Amino acid sequence: MSKTGMLYVYSGPSGVGKGTILGPYLKAHENAVLSVSATTRAPRPGETEGVEYHFLGMNQFEALIENGGLLEYAQYSGNYYGTPRAEVEKHLMEGLDVFLEIEVQGAMKIKKTFPDAVFIFVLPPSFEVLQRRLTNRGTEPPAIVEMRLNTAREEMRHAMEYDYVIINDNVEKARAELSCIVTAAKCQTKNMKKLIQKVSD
Ligand code: 5GP
């Protein structure tokens, strides 16, 4: 395959519905994959090693950092999260589009190393809606929910640094917007150079 894939950095506060929006897109597009991150966080009920995350001990995670095995990493709510380098680079070389579902600090690091990546941020319609969603999800104890809400406020201030924003007030609309964003990104002139040359030669 001659064309490398595109990198999409996909962020939004915990509980905003990132997975619900992106899931159907990935199912419908064989050429797009979600990068499986490494984390020191404990698995939640129903999470499987290698599917949602690679669940690592602190020593294993630190070894990955030292060996340059991560494209980026960050601390979030007391745990480490990072993007495995080899997997992402392999997928891109194979021509696959890769989505990184990562928090803001990591996203800003990717912006420096992959300036051509497409940056998408998902916002809730209001802070109160996010508060309700995160509390009702029941996957974290109240103290952690509180910590995640504080982080969310901080993260949402960075939405301006992204290329596109999706407001998740209606999941079908949000999914349609994601599809449109990917299409628009692919149609950017800078991503069409080879085709333009081929047609005009
Ligand atoms: P959760 O614990 O809810 O699965 O994830 C917490 C946050 O960490 C989310 O905002 C998620 O997008 C982010 N995250 C997941 N994987 C990575 C990663 O590899 N790098 C960074 N920087 N953030 C990540």
Coordinates of C-alpha atoms and ligand atoms in Angstrom, one line a residue:
M1 CA 0.0 0.0 0.0
S2 CA 1.5 3.4 -1.0
K3 CA -0.5 5.8 1.1
T4 CA 0.0 5.9 4.9
G5 CA -3.0 6.2 7.2
M6 CA -4.1 9.3 9.0
L7 CA -3.8 9.9 12.7
Y8 CA -6.9 11.2 14.6
V9 CA -6.5 12.5 18.2
Y10 CA -9.8 12.2 20.0
S11 CA -10.3 13.7 23.4
G12 CA -13.1 14.8 25.7
P13 CA -13.8 14.7 29.5
S14 CA -14.5 11.4 31.2
G15 CA -18.2 10.5 30.8
V16 CA -18.8 12.6 27.8
G17 CA -19.6 9.6 25.6
K18 CA -16.5 9.4 23.4
G19 CA -16.7 5.6 23.1
T20 CA -20.4 5.7 22.2
I21 CA -19.8 8.1 19.4
L22 CA -16.7 6.5 18.0
G23 CA -17.7 2.8 18.4
P24 CA -20.1 2.5 15.4
Y25 CA -17.7 4.5 13.2
L26 CA -14.9 1.9 13.8
K27 CA -17.3 -1.0 13.3
A28 CA -18.3 0.4 9.9
H29 CA -14.8 1.2 8.7
E30 CA -12.4 -1.6 8.4
N31 CA -9.6 0.8 7.5
A32 CA -9.8 2.6 10.9
V33 CA -8.5 1.3 14.2
L34 CA -8.5 2.4 17.8
S35 CA -5.0 2.4 19.4
V36 CA -5.0 0.2 22.6
S37 CA -3.3 2.3 25.3
A38 CA -1.2 1.1 28.2
T39 CA -2.3 2.0 31.7
T40 CA -1.5 1.4 35.3
R41 CA -5.2 1.8 36.2
A42 CA -6.9 -1.4 37.4
P43 CA -9.4 -3.0 35.0
R44 CA -13.1 -2.1 35.5
P45 CA -15.6 -5.0 35.6
G46 CA -16.0 -6.2 32.1
E47 CA -12.7 -4.8 30.8
T48 CA -10.3 -7.3 29.1
E49 CA -6.6 -7.2 28.8
G50 CA -5.6 -6.1 25.3
V51 CA -9.1 -4.9 24.4
E52 CA -9.8 -1.7 26.3
Y53 CA -6.2 -1.4 27.6
H54 CA -2.9 -3.1 28.2
F55 CA -3.1 -3.2 32.0
L56 CA 0.5 -2.8 33.3
G57 CA 2.2 -2.6 36.7
M58 CA 4.1 0.5 37.5
N59 CA 7.5 -1.1 36.8
Q60 CA 6.3 -2.4 33.4
F61 CA 5.0 1.1 32.5
E62 CA 8.2 2.8 33.6
A63 CA 10.2 0.3 31.5
L64 CA 8.1 1.3 28.4
I65 CA 8.9 4.9 29.1
E66 CA 12.6 4.3 29.4
N67 CA 12.7 2.2 26.2
G68 CA 11.0 4.9 24.2
G69 CA 8.1 2.5 23.7
L70 CA 5.4 5.2 24.1
L71 CA 4.5 7.9 21.6
E72 CA 3.2 9.9 24.6
Y73 CA 2.1 9.3 28.1
A74 CA 0.4 11.3 30.9
Q75 CA -0.8 11.0 34.4
Y76 CA -4.6 11.2 34.9
S77 CA -6.5 10.8 38.1
G78 CA -3.5 9.2 39.8
N79 CA -2.7 6.6 37.1
Y80 CA -0.4 6.5 34.0
Y81 CA -1.8 6.2 30.5
G82 CA 0.3 6.0 27.3
T83 CA 0.2 5.2 23.6
P84 CA 2.3 2.2 22.4
R85 CA 4.5 3.5 19.6
A86 CA 5.1 0.3 17.6
E87 CA 1.5 -0.6 17.2
V88 CA 0.5 2.9 16.0
E89 CA 3.4 3.2 13.5
K90 CA 2.7 -0.2 12.1
H91 CA -1.0 0.6 11.5
L92 CA -0.2 3.9 9.9
M93 CA 2.4 2.2 7.6
E94 CA -0.2 -0.4 6.6
G95 CA -2.4 2.5 5.4
L96 CA -4.9 2.3 8.3
D97 CA -6.4 5.3 10.0
V98 CA -5.6 5.3 13.7
F99 CA -7.6 6.9 16.5
L100 CA -5.9 7.9 19.7
E101 CA -8.6 8.3 22.5
I102 CA -6.4 10.2 24.9
E103 CA -6.5 13.1 27.4
V104 CA -5.4 16.6 26.7
Q105 CA -1.8 16.6 28.0
G106 CA -1.0 13.6 25.8
A107 CA -2.8 15.2 22.8
M108 CA -0.7 18.3 23.1
K109 CA 2.5 16.1 23.0
I110 CA 1.2 14.4 19.8
K111 CA 0.6 17.9 18.3
K112 CA 4.3 18.5 18.5
T113 CA 5.4 15.1 17.0
F114 CA 2.5 14.6 14.5
P115 CA 1.5 18.2 13.4
D116 CA -0.6 16.7 10.6
A117 CA -2.8 14.7 12.9
V118 CA -6.5 15.7 13.1
F119 CA -7.6 16.9 16.6
I120 CA -11.2 16.3 17.6
F121 CA -12.7 17.3 21.0
V122 CA -16.0 16.1 22.4
L123 CA -17.9 18.4 24.7
P124 CA -21.0 17.9 26.8
P125 CA -23.9 20.3 26.2
S126 CA -23.3 21.6 29.8
F127 CA -21.2 20.9 32.9
E128 CA -24.3 19.7 34.7
V129 CA -25.1 17.1 32.1
L130 CA -21.5 15.8 32.4
Q131 CA -21.8 15.7 36.2
R132 CA -25.1 13.7 35.9
R133 CA -23.6 11.2 33.4
L134 CA -20.5 10.6 35.3
T135 CA -22.3 10.1 38.6
N136 CA -25.0 7.8 37.1
R137 CA -22.4 5.7 35.3
G138 CA -21.5 4.3 38.7
T139 CA -18.1 2.9 37.6
E140 CA -16.1 5.0 40.0
P141 CA -16.5 5.9 43.7
P142 CA -17.8 9.5 44.5
A143 CA -14.3 10.8 45.4
I144 CA -12.9 9.7 42.0
V145 CA -16.0 11.1 40.3
E146 CA -15.2 14.4 42.0
M147 CA -11.6 14.3 40.9
R148 CA -12.6 13.5 37.3
L149 CA -15.1 16.4 37.2
N150 CA -12.3 18.8 38.3
T151 CA -10.0 17.4 35.6
A152 CA -12.9 17.7 33.1
R153 CA -13.3 21.5 33.8
E154 CA -9.5 21.9 33.2
E155 CA -9.6 19.7 30.1
M156 CA -12.5 21.5 28.5
R157 CA -10.5 24.8 28.6
H158 CA -8.2 23.2 26.0
A159 CA -11.0 22.5 23.4
M160 CA -9.8 25.6 21.5
E161 CA -6.5 23.9 20.7
Y162 CA -8.3 21.2 18.7
D163 CA -9.3 21.4 15.0
Y164 CA -12.9 20.2 15.5
V165 CA -15.4 20.2 18.3
I166 CA -18.4 17.8 18.7
I167 CA -21.2 18.7 21.2
N168 CA -22.7 15.5 22.4
D169 CA -26.3 16.6 23.0
N170 CA -27.7 14.0 20.7
V171 CA -25.7 10.8 20.0
E172 CA -26.9 10.3 16.4
K173 CA -26.0 13.9 15.5
A174 CA -22.6 13.5 17.2
R175 CA -21.9 10.3 15.3
A176 CA -22.8 12.0 12.0
E177 CA -20.6 14.9 12.8
L178 CA -17.7 12.6 13.5
S179 CA -18.1 11.0 10.1
C180 CA -18.2 14.4 8.4
I181 CA -15.1 15.5 10.2
V182 CA -13.2 12.4 9.0
T183 CA -14.4 13.0 5.5
A184 CA -13.5 16.7 5.6
A185 CA -10.0 15.9 6.9
K186 CA -9.4 13.4 4.2
C187 CA -10.5 15.9 1.5
Q188 CA -8.1 18.6 2.7
T189 CA -5.8 19.6 -0.2
K190 CA -2.7 18.7 1.7
N191 CA -4.0 15.1 2.0
M192 CA -4.9 14.9 -1.7
K193 CA -1.5 15.9 -3.2
K194 CA -0.7 12.5 -4.8
L195 CA -4.2 12.3 -6.3
I196 CA -4.1 15.8 -7.6
Q197 CA -0.7 15.1 -9.2
K198 CA -1.9 11.8 -10.7
V199 CA -5.0 13.4 -12.3
S200 CA -3.2 16.5 -13.6
D201 CA -0.1 14.8 -15.0
Ligands
5GP1 P1 -10.4 5.9 31.7 O1 -9.7 5.6 33.0 O2 -11.7 6.6 31.9 O3 -10.4 4.7 30.7 O4 -9.5 7.0 30.9 C1 -9.1 8.2 31.6 C2 -8.6 9.2 30.5 O5 -7.3 8.8 30.0 C3 -9.5 9.4 29.3 O6 -9.6 10.8 29.1 C4 -8.8 8.7 28.2 O7 -9.1 9.3 27.0 C5 -7.3 8.9 28.6 N1 -6.4 8.0 28.0 C6 -6.6 6.7 27.6 N2 -5.5 6.2 27.1 C7 -4.6 7.2 27.0 C8 -3.2 7.3 26.5 O8 -2.7 6.4 26.0 N3 -2.6 8.5 26.7 C9 -3.2 9.6 27.3 N4 -2.5 10.7 27.4 N5 -4.4 9.5 27.8 C10 -5.1 8.3 27.7

